[in-house]
CSV table of C-alpha atoms in Angstrom, one decimal:
chain,number,residue,atom,x,y,z
A,1,MET,CA,-71.0,41.6,51.7
A,2,LYS,CA,-70.1,43.1,55.0
A,3,LEU,CA,-66.4,43.4,54.0
A,4,SER,CA,-67.1,45.2,50.7
A,5,LYS,CA,-68.8,48.3,52.1
A,6,PRO,CA,-65.9,49.2,54.5
A,7,LEU,CA,-63.4,48.3,51.8
A,8,ILE,CA,-65.1,50.6,49.3
A,9,ALA,CA,-65.4,53.4,51.9
A,10,GLY,CA,-61.7,53.1,52.8
A,11,LEU,CA,-60.6,53.1,49.1
A,12,GLY,CA,-62.8,56.2,48.5
A,13,LEU,CA,-61.2,58.1,51.5
A,14,MET,CA,-57.8,57.1,50.3
A,15,LEU,CA,-58.5,58.3,46.8
A,16,VAL,CA,-59.8,61.7,48.0
A,17,GLY,CA,-56.8,62.1,50.4
A,18,MET,CA,-54.3,61.3,47.6
A,19,THR,CA,-55.8,63.8,45.2
A,20,SER,CA,-55.6,66.6,47.8
A,21,LEU,CA,-51.9,65.8,48.5
A,22,ALA,CA,-51.1,65.8,44.8
A,23,HIS,CA,-52.3,69.3,44.4
A,24,ALA,CA,-50.8,70.7,47.7
A,25,ASP,CA,-47.3,71.0,46.3
A,26,GLN,CA,-48.3,73.6,43.7
A,27,TRP,CA,-48.8,76.3,46.4
A,28,GLY,CA,-45.6,75.8,48.5
A,29,PRO,CA,-42.2,77.4,47.9
A,30,GLY,CA,-40.7,76.1,44.7
A,31,GLY,CA,-44.1,75.4,43.1
A,32,PRO,CA,-45.1,76.5,39.6
A,33,ASP,CA,-45.6,80.1,40.7
A,34,ASP,CA,-43.3,80.0,43.7
A,35,HIS,CA,-46.0,81.2,46.1
A,36,GLY,CA,-44.7,81.9,49.5
A,37,HIS,CA,-41.1,82.3,48.5
A,38,TYR,CA,-39.3,85.4,49.9
A,39,ASP,CA,-36.0,86.5,48.4
A,40,HIS,CA,-33.6,87.2,51.3
A,41,ARG,CA,-30.8,88.7,49.1
A,42,ASP,CA,-29.7,92.3,49.7
A,43,ASP,CA,-29.7,93.7,46.2
A,44,ARG,CA,-27.2,96.5,47.1
A,45,HIS,CA,-24.4,93.9,47.0
A,46,ASP,CA,-25.2,92.4,43.5
A,47,ASP,CA,-22.2,94.2,42.0
A,48,HIS,CA,-19.8,91.5,43.4
A,49,ARG,CA,-21.9,88.4,43.0
A,50,PHE,CA,-20.9,85.6,40.7
A,51,ASP,CA,-23.0,83.2,38.7
A,52,HIS,CA,-24.5,80.6,41.1
A,53,GLY,CA,-25.4,77.0,40.4
A,54,GLY,CA,-23.2,76.1,37.4
A,55,PRO,CA,-20.1,74.0,37.3
A,56,PRO,CA,-16.9,75.5,38.7
A,57,PRO,CA,-14.9,77.6,36.2
A,58,ARG,CA,-11.5,76.9,34.8
A,59,ASP,CA,-10.2,80.3,35.8
A,60,PHE,CA,-10.5,81.2,39.5
A,61,GLY,CA,-8.6,84.5,39.1
A,62,PRO,CA,-11.7,86.8,39.5
A,63,ILE,CA,-12.9,84.7,42.5
A,64,ARG,CA,-9.4,84.8,44.1
A,65,GLN,CA,-9.2,88.6,43.6
A,66,HIS,CA,-12.6,89.2,45.0
A,67,ALA,CA,-12.0,86.9,48.1
A,68,PHE,CA,-8.7,88.7,48.7
A,69,GLU,CA,-10.2,92.2,48.5
A,70,HIS,CA,-13.1,91.2,50.8
A,71,ARG,CA,-11.1,89.0,53.2
A,72,GLY,CA,-12.5,91.0,56.2
A,73,TYR,CA,-15.7,89.1,55.7
A,74,PHE,CA,-13.9,85.8,56.4
A,75,GLY,CA,-12.9,84.5,59.7
A,76,ARG,CA,-9.5,82.8,60.1
A,77,ALA,CA,-9.0,79.1,60.3
A,78,GLU,CA,-6.3,77.7,62.5
A,79,ARG,CA,-2.8,77.7,61.2
A,80,LEU,CA,-1.7,74.5,59.6
A,81,PRO,CA,1.0,72.4,61.3
A,82,PRO,CA,4.3,71.8,59.5
A,83,GLY,CA,4.1,69.0,57.0
A,84,VAL,CA,0.3,69.3,56.3
A,85,PHE,CA,-0.3,70.3,52.7
A,86,VAL,CA,-3.4,70.9,50.5
A,87,VAL,CA,-2.9,69.2,47.2
A,88,GLN,CA,-5.3,69.8,44.3
A,89,GLY,CA,-6.9,66.5,43.2
A,90,ARG,CA,-6.3,64.7,46.5
A,91,PRO,CA,-8.5,64.5,49.6
A,92,LEU,CA,-8.3,67.3,52.2
A,93,PRO,CA,-6.4,66.0,55.3
A,94,PRO,CA,-9.0,65.1,57.9
A,95,GLY,CA,-9.5,67.2,60.9
A,96,TYR,CA,-8.3,70.5,59.5
A,97,GLY,CA,-10.1,73.4,58.1
A,98,ARG,CA,-13.6,74.7,58.7
A,99,PRO,CA,-16.7,75.1,56.5
A,100,LEU,CA,-17.5,78.7,55.7
A,101,GLY,CA,-20.5,80.4,57.4
A,102,PRO,CA,-23.4,82.1,55.6
A,103,ARG,CA,-21.9,85.6,55.7
A,104,GLU,CA,-18.7,84.2,54.2
A,105,LEU,CA,-20.4,82.2,51.6
A,106,GLU,CA,-22.2,85.3,50.3
A,107,GLN,CA,-18.8,86.4,49.0
A,108,LEU,CA,-18.2,83.3,47.0
A,109,PRO,CA,-20.1,81.5,44.1
A,110,TYR,CA,-22.1,78.4,44.8
A,111,TYR,CA,-21.4,75.2,42.8
A,112,PRO,CA,-23.7,72.2,43.3
A,113,GLY,CA,-21.7,69.2,44.7
A,114,TYR,CA,-18.9,71.4,46.1
A,115,GLN,CA,-18.3,73.3,49.3
A,116,TRP,CA,-15.9,76.0,50.4
A,117,ILE,CA,-13.5,75.4,53.4
A,118,ALA,CA,-11.3,77.9,55.2
A,119,TYR,CA,-7.9,76.2,55.6
A,120,GLY,CA,-5.3,78.3,57.3
A,121,PRO,CA,-4.7,81.4,55.1
A,122,ASP,CA,-6.3,79.6,52.1
A,123,ILE,CA,-9.9,79.0,50.9
A,124,VAL,CA,-10.4,75.6,49.4
A,125,LEU,CA,-13.2,74.3,47.1
A,126,ILE,CA,-13.7,70.6,47.8
A,127,GLN,CA,-16.1,68.0,46.4
A,128,ASP,CA,-19.0,67.1,48.7
A,129,GLY,CA,-18.8,63.5,49.9
A,130,THR,CA,-15.3,62.7,48.7
A,131,GLY,CA,-13.5,65.8,50.2
A,132,VAL,CA,-11.2,65.9,47.1
A,133,VAL,CA,-9.7,69.3,46.6
A,134,TYR,CA,-10.9,71.0,43.4
A,135,GLN,CA,-9.2,74.4,43.8
A,136,VAL,CA,-7.1,76.2,46.3
A,137,LEU,CA,-7.2,80.0,46.6
A,138,GLN,CA,-3.8,80.3,48.2
A,139,GLY,CA,-3.1,83.1,50.7
A,140,VAL,CA,-6.4,85.0,50.2
A,141,LEU,CA,-7.0,85.3,53.9
A,142,ALA,CA,-3.5,86.4,54.7
A,143,TYR,CA,-3.1,89.9,56.2
């Protein structure tokens, strides 16, 4: 009987602790009412934003045009050596290119599972994990 009282007390404490943890997620960012979330976007720039979060489009023409017109927001990546090429559907050559920073990414749409890379005068959309090139926006960073 000595073992049953501590066991019951421990189970009771564990049950109370678990119920409080189960309800805690509702009040953090991303909860049902999204309490505590602050939108950091600057709404003055919404005229050039694209749809975020969907799959990549088939036609990158508007994105290419927008990136070219706003190329001043993008830093330059180092020039590619001779013989190094970016080929759609193949992995990006390792060691070249750089991920875009937050200021640069504001100018481009977000696609889950993909990331934008500056690669010489080009901007390249690659698949996360595999590094396979999905789309090349050729020459958009050229002056």
